[in-house]
Amino acid sequence: MNYAINEEGFYGEFGGAYIPEMLHSNIERLRLNYLDIINKPNFQKAFKSLLKDYVGRPTPLYLAKSLSEKYGCTIFLKREDLNHTGAHKINNTIGQILLAKELGKTRIIAETGAGQHGVATATACALMGLECIVYMGAIDIERQAPNVSRMKMLGAKVVPALSGSQTLKDATNEAIRDWINNPEDTFYIIGSVVGPHPYPDMVARFQAIISEEMLWQLEEATGQNYPDKIVACVGGGSNAAGAFYHYLNDERVELVAVEAAGHGIHSGESAATSVLGTKGIIHGSRTLLMQTKDGQIIEPYSISAGLDYPGIGPLHAHLIDTGRATAIAITDEEALDAAFMLAQIEGIIPALETAHAFAALDKMKIEKSDCIVVNLSGRGDKDLGTYIKRMK
Amino acid sequence: MKITESATENRLKTLFERKQENILNIYFTAGHPQLEDTAKIITALEKSGVDLVEVGMPYSDPLADGPTIQNSGAIALKNGMTLDILFQQLETVRQTSNIPMILMGYYNQVIQYGEITFFDRCQQIGIDGLILPDLPIEIYERDYKHLFEARNLRSTFLITPQTSVERIRRINALSSGFVYMVSSSSITGAKKGISEKQIAYFNKIKELNLDKPRLIGFGISDRETFSTACRFANGAIIGSAFIRLLENNLKDEVGEERQLKIEKIINDLVSNLKP
Ligand SMILES: Cc1ncc(COP(=O)(O)O)c(C=O)c1O
């Protein structure tokens, strides 16, 4: 089985570009040029050099001794939380902003849920001297306040999305509408492996640095360049795509995608797309999404703004549909417990999104001989408000 | 089930054979402001001499639409509108109405309803055409063109100021209804006036001498914008501006009184558009 994208931009039956004509010229230009641009030696040189000196890569692969002891196996943490700005999101924004510059664009727009992608975009724009507008659901603006301030301090304009559930889905709608209104000077930096082709593939390629490093880091640490299992949380799926990327066709490696179950998968307040979703189109991509039988998109719920999305990227829809990846759904409560557990036994406060990945360890069948990598996608500073409430 | 109309007659085709100038197409969102307004609005549009009606199927996430249409769709959905209810409403109006009628919505709605079931239902009711702005022409050509043709449904695709001439010709060839000229690079919603840049784009398209009728939409709101658009195309489409007229002028009238109010709103709009 091959899990790579095909010529038409599909992973199996998922993917494609279902976009109104107003977006066609920009998406088509990107589709025709993205691989050529990304693969140019000069681009790679600039990208890798910024990742090293500005972002702080490679991120450590840390052998978590207490966690390993707790689960009776070997657990490594891929420390994406140690990137500049505190999450994996910046790998992608550095890549896309270099690409936007190549395309001659001067105005950058982005959507954000948890605010991590917004901060990473605002950071890249400040670095490159480009105008930055970030769309963020009104509810997320409230629950991720520290990130809103960070974006503003970095010089970005934060525009509240007031439609629908006022979360990530709606912020994405608003960013797409902005691009329709400003097709000439603007580039849309999407924050996950979602949206019309070529975005899912392009974002996956920029995040692939995560598993590229894992190959040699595991080799160094264990003498074997692959783990038995990789665990990552999935909102749209970019940190998971990056952690899975170089192991997609290596069936020795089990891929575990962790979704948000909110108050419970079937509580009516959930974002467990792989269970609740059916095939359809969201944000220009054919994938799995939560919808009514009339095709109206259902508003999701999760305590974690970055996982509060009614779809998943088409790559993950394909991995789950074919059985290549296993999906596990984690409730708000389970994620909160896992965040406190990790803080107290490893001294690492994870982002709420990432906490879902740690909670999944309780639900997995684990052998003593297992070598597991958990992708520690981000740090928890932005979620302190939620954690403080929990302590009371 | 009764199959209305013969396989040869299409009201859209008849309209464009009869009329090539100043065609007025009105868009509204089905089930807004009230669930049962759909039939009242269509009846009133026909009575006042509007040439063509575009019935919007309310959608939760209408990517190409501005705040007015987004909001009207959200209200329609809150009112309980579904595709089954809409089809029932349209089936009933069709028994007394002969106005060319097209449906506009998003591709996901059609997929979830079941494409074949959806197209069959359209044919059975007497829908004359479909606009699905996020259905790529390549996929239409490969998967749906023959299904449209077999049911006498006309297709309409959009062009914008960014669309290349080569692609415009392809879209023209695949649009069996009319070519929908998006007036500027934008989502739907009334703007003020028409700029020099837009005029240049209208002219460029006019000079291509496309063989399909062209209607200009997005930002057409009043006599001035309508008549300007009609100088460069076969007609124009008014959407958001009409929806706002309904919102601003309709209250909680019921029955006959509501029908008359809707007729008055539409008559005022139509007479205002006359040169
Ligand atoms: C730390 C962190 N992890 C994960 C995610 C979820 O996004 P994705 O699934 O694209 O990795 C987010 C999104 O905001 C995030 O901030």
mmCIF file with all atom_site columns, C-alpha atoms and ligand atoms in Angstrom, chain A residues 86-89 112-117 144 147 168 191-193 203 207 233-241 304-307 316 351-354 376-379 382, ligand 1:
data_model
loop_
_atom_site.group_PDB
_atom_site.id
_atom_site.type_symbol
_atom_site.label_atom_id
_atom_site.label_alt_id
_atom_site.label_comp_id
_atom_site.label_asym_id
_atom_site.label_entity_id
_atom_site.label_seq_id
_atom_site.pdbx_PDB_ins_code
_atom_site.Cartn_x
_atom_site.Cartn_y
_atom_site.Cartn_z
_atom_site.occupancy
_atom_site.B_iso_or_equiv
_atom_site.pdbx_formal_charge
_atom_site.auth_seq_id
_atom_site.auth_comp_id
_atom_site.auth_asym_id
_atom_site.auth_atom_id
_atom_site.pdbx_PDB_model_num
ATOM   1  C CA . GLY A 1 86  ? 6.270   26.526 21.764 1.00 0.00 ? 86  GLY A CA 1
ATOM   2  C CA . ALA A 1 87  ? 4.761   24.132 19.244 1.00 0.00 ? 87  ALA A CA 1
ATOM   3  C CA . HIS A 1 88  ? 5.307   22.293 15.967 1.00 0.00 ? 88  HIS A CA 1
ATOM   4  C CA . LYS A 1 89  ? 3.282   24.907 14.097 1.00 0.00 ? 89  LYS A CA 1
ATOM   5  C CA . THR A 1 112 ? -5.994  29.769 14.255 1.00 0.00 ? 112 THR A CA 1
ATOM   6  C CA . GLY A 1 113 ? -7.677  27.667 16.906 1.00 0.00 ? 113 GLY A CA 1
ATOM   7  C CA . ALA A 1 114 ? -5.445  27.404 19.942 1.00 0.00 ? 114 ALA A CA 1
ATOM   8  C CA . GLY A 1 115 ? -3.550  30.439 18.743 1.00 0.00 ? 115 GLY A CA 1
ATOM   9  C CA . GLN A 1 116 ? -0.331  28.473 18.256 1.00 0.00 ? 116 GLN A CA 1
ATOM   10 C CA . HIS A 1 117 ? -0.562  28.624 14.477 1.00 0.00 ? 117 HIS A CA 1
ATOM   11 C CA . GLN A 1 144 ? -6.585  31.330 24.544 1.00 0.00 ? 144 GLN A CA 1
ATOM   12 C CA . ASN A 1 147 ? -1.781  33.832 22.511 1.00 0.00 ? 147 ASN A CA 1
ATOM   13 C CA . LEU A 1 168 ? -11.518 26.932 14.277 1.00 0.00 ? 168 LEU A CA 1
ATOM   14 C CA . GLY A 1 191 ? -2.119  25.785 9.838  1.00 0.00 ? 191 GLY A CA 1
ATOM   15 C CA . SER A 1 192 ? -2.805  22.109 9.374  1.00 0.00 ? 192 SER A CA 1
ATOM   16 C CA . VAL A 1 193 ? -2.947  19.334 6.784  1.00 0.00 ? 193 VAL A CA 1
ATOM   17 C CA . VAL A 1 203 ? 1.993   21.223 5.122  1.00 0.00 ? 203 VAL A CA 1
ATOM   18 C CA . GLN A 1 207 ? 6.141   19.053 9.180  1.00 0.00 ? 207 GLN A CA 1
ATOM   19 C CA . CYS A 1 233 ? -2.988  14.163 18.692 1.00 0.00 ? 233 CYS A CA 1
ATOM   20 C CA . VAL A 1 234 ? -5.045  15.129 15.665 1.00 0.00 ? 234 VAL A CA 1
ATOM   21 C CA . GLY A 1 235 ? -6.936  18.381 15.198 1.00 0.00 ? 235 GLY A CA 1
ATOM   22 C CA . GLY A 1 236 ? -6.476  18.831 11.485 1.00 0.00 ? 236 GLY A CA 1
ATOM   23 C CA . GLY A 1 237 ? -3.529  16.490 11.779 1.00 0.00 ? 237 GLY A CA 1
ATOM   24 C CA . SER A 1 238 ? -0.323  18.402 11.045 1.00 0.00 ? 238 SER A CA 1
ATOM   25 C CA . ASN A 1 239 ? 1.808   17.319 14.006 1.00 0.00 ? 239 ASN A CA 1
ATOM   26 C CA . ALA A 1 240 ? 0.637   13.735 13.472 1.00 0.00 ? 240 ALA A CA 1
ATOM   27 C CA . ALA A 1 241 ? 1.370   13.967 9.732  1.00 0.00 ? 241 ALA A CA 1
ATOM   28 C CA . SER A 1 304 ? -8.895  22.101 23.492 1.00 0.00 ? 304 SER A CA 1
ATOM   29 C CA . ALA A 1 305 ? -9.219  24.839 20.879 1.00 0.00 ? 305 ALA A CA 1
ATOM   30 C CA . GLY A 1 306 ? -6.692  23.166 18.585 1.00 0.00 ? 306 GLY A CA 1
ATOM   31 C CA . LEU A 1 307 ? -8.667  19.925 18.373 1.00 0.00 ? 307 LEU A CA 1
ATOM   32 C CA . HIS A 1 316 ? -5.598  10.883 8.129  1.00 0.00 ? 316 HIS A CA 1
ATOM   33 C CA . ALA A 1 351 ? -0.562  21.900 25.667 1.00 0.00 ? 351 ALA A CA 1
ATOM   34 C CA . LEU A 1 352 ? -4.141  20.682 26.116 1.00 0.00 ? 352 LEU A CA 1
ATOM   35 C CA . GLU A 1 353 ? -4.043  19.297 22.568 1.00 0.00 ? 353 GLU A CA 1
ATOM   36 C CA . THR A 1 354 ? -0.913  17.301 23.344 1.00 0.00 ? 354 THR A CA 1
ATOM   37 C CA . LEU A 1 376 ? 4.893   16.343 22.308 1.00 0.00 ? 376 LEU A CA 1
ATOM   38 C CA . SER A 1 377 ? 3.373   18.881 19.915 1.00 0.00 ? 377 SER A CA 1
ATOM   39 C CA . GLY A 1 378 ? 3.325   21.894 22.221 1.00 0.00 ? 378 GLY A CA 1
ATOM   40 C CA . ARG A 1 379 ? 3.793   23.363 25.650 1.00 0.00 ? 379 ARG A CA 1
ATOM   41 C CA . LYS A 1 382 ? -1.331  29.070 26.762 1.00 0.00 ? 382 LYS A CA 1
HETATM 42 C C1 . LIG C 2 .   ? 0.226   22.175 20.551 1.00 0.00 ? 1   LIG C C1 1
HETATM 43 C C2 . LIG C 2 .   ? -0.739  21.764 19.500 1.00 0.00 ? 1   LIG C C2 1
HETATM 44 N N1 . LIG C 2 .   ? -0.861  20.466 19.172 1.00 0.00 ? 1   LIG C N1 1
HETATM 45 C C3 . LIG C 2 .   ? -1.724  20.072 18.235 1.00 0.00 ? 1   LIG C C3 1
HETATM 46 C C4 . LIG C 2 .   ? -2.550  20.954 17.582 1.00 0.00 ? 1   LIG C C4 1
HETATM 47 C C5 . LIG C 2 .   ? -3.543  20.415 16.587 1.00 0.00 ? 1   LIG C C5 1
HETATM 48 O O1 . LIG C 2 .   ? -3.209  20.679 15.264 1.00 0.00 ? 1   LIG C O1 1
HETATM 49 P P1 . LIG C 2 .   ? -2.654  19.539 14.317 1.00 0.00 ? 1   LIG C P1 1
HETATM 50 O O2 . LIG C 2 .   ? -3.608  18.404 14.376 1.00 0.00 ? 1   LIG C O2 1
HETATM 51 O O3 . LIG C 2 .   ? -2.638  20.172 12.957 1.00 0.00 ? 1   LIG C O3 1
HETATM 52 O O4 . LIG C 2 .   ? -1.307  19.154 14.771 1.00 0.00 ? 1   LIG C O4 1
HETATM 53 C C6 . LIG C 2 .   ? -2.463  22.322 17.880 1.00 0.00 ? 1   LIG C C6 1
HETATM 54 C C7 . LIG C 2 .   ? -3.321  23.295 17.180 1.00 0.00 ? 1   LIG C C7 1
HETATM 55 O O5 . LIG C 2 .   ? -3.518  24.387 17.513 1.00 0.00 ? 1   LIG C O5 1
HETATM 56 C C8 . LIG C 2 .   ? -1.536  22.735 18.863 1.00 0.00 ? 1   LIG C C8 1
HETATM 57 O O6 . LIG C 2 .   ? -1.417  24.021 19.197 1.00 0.00 ? 1   LIG C O6 1
#
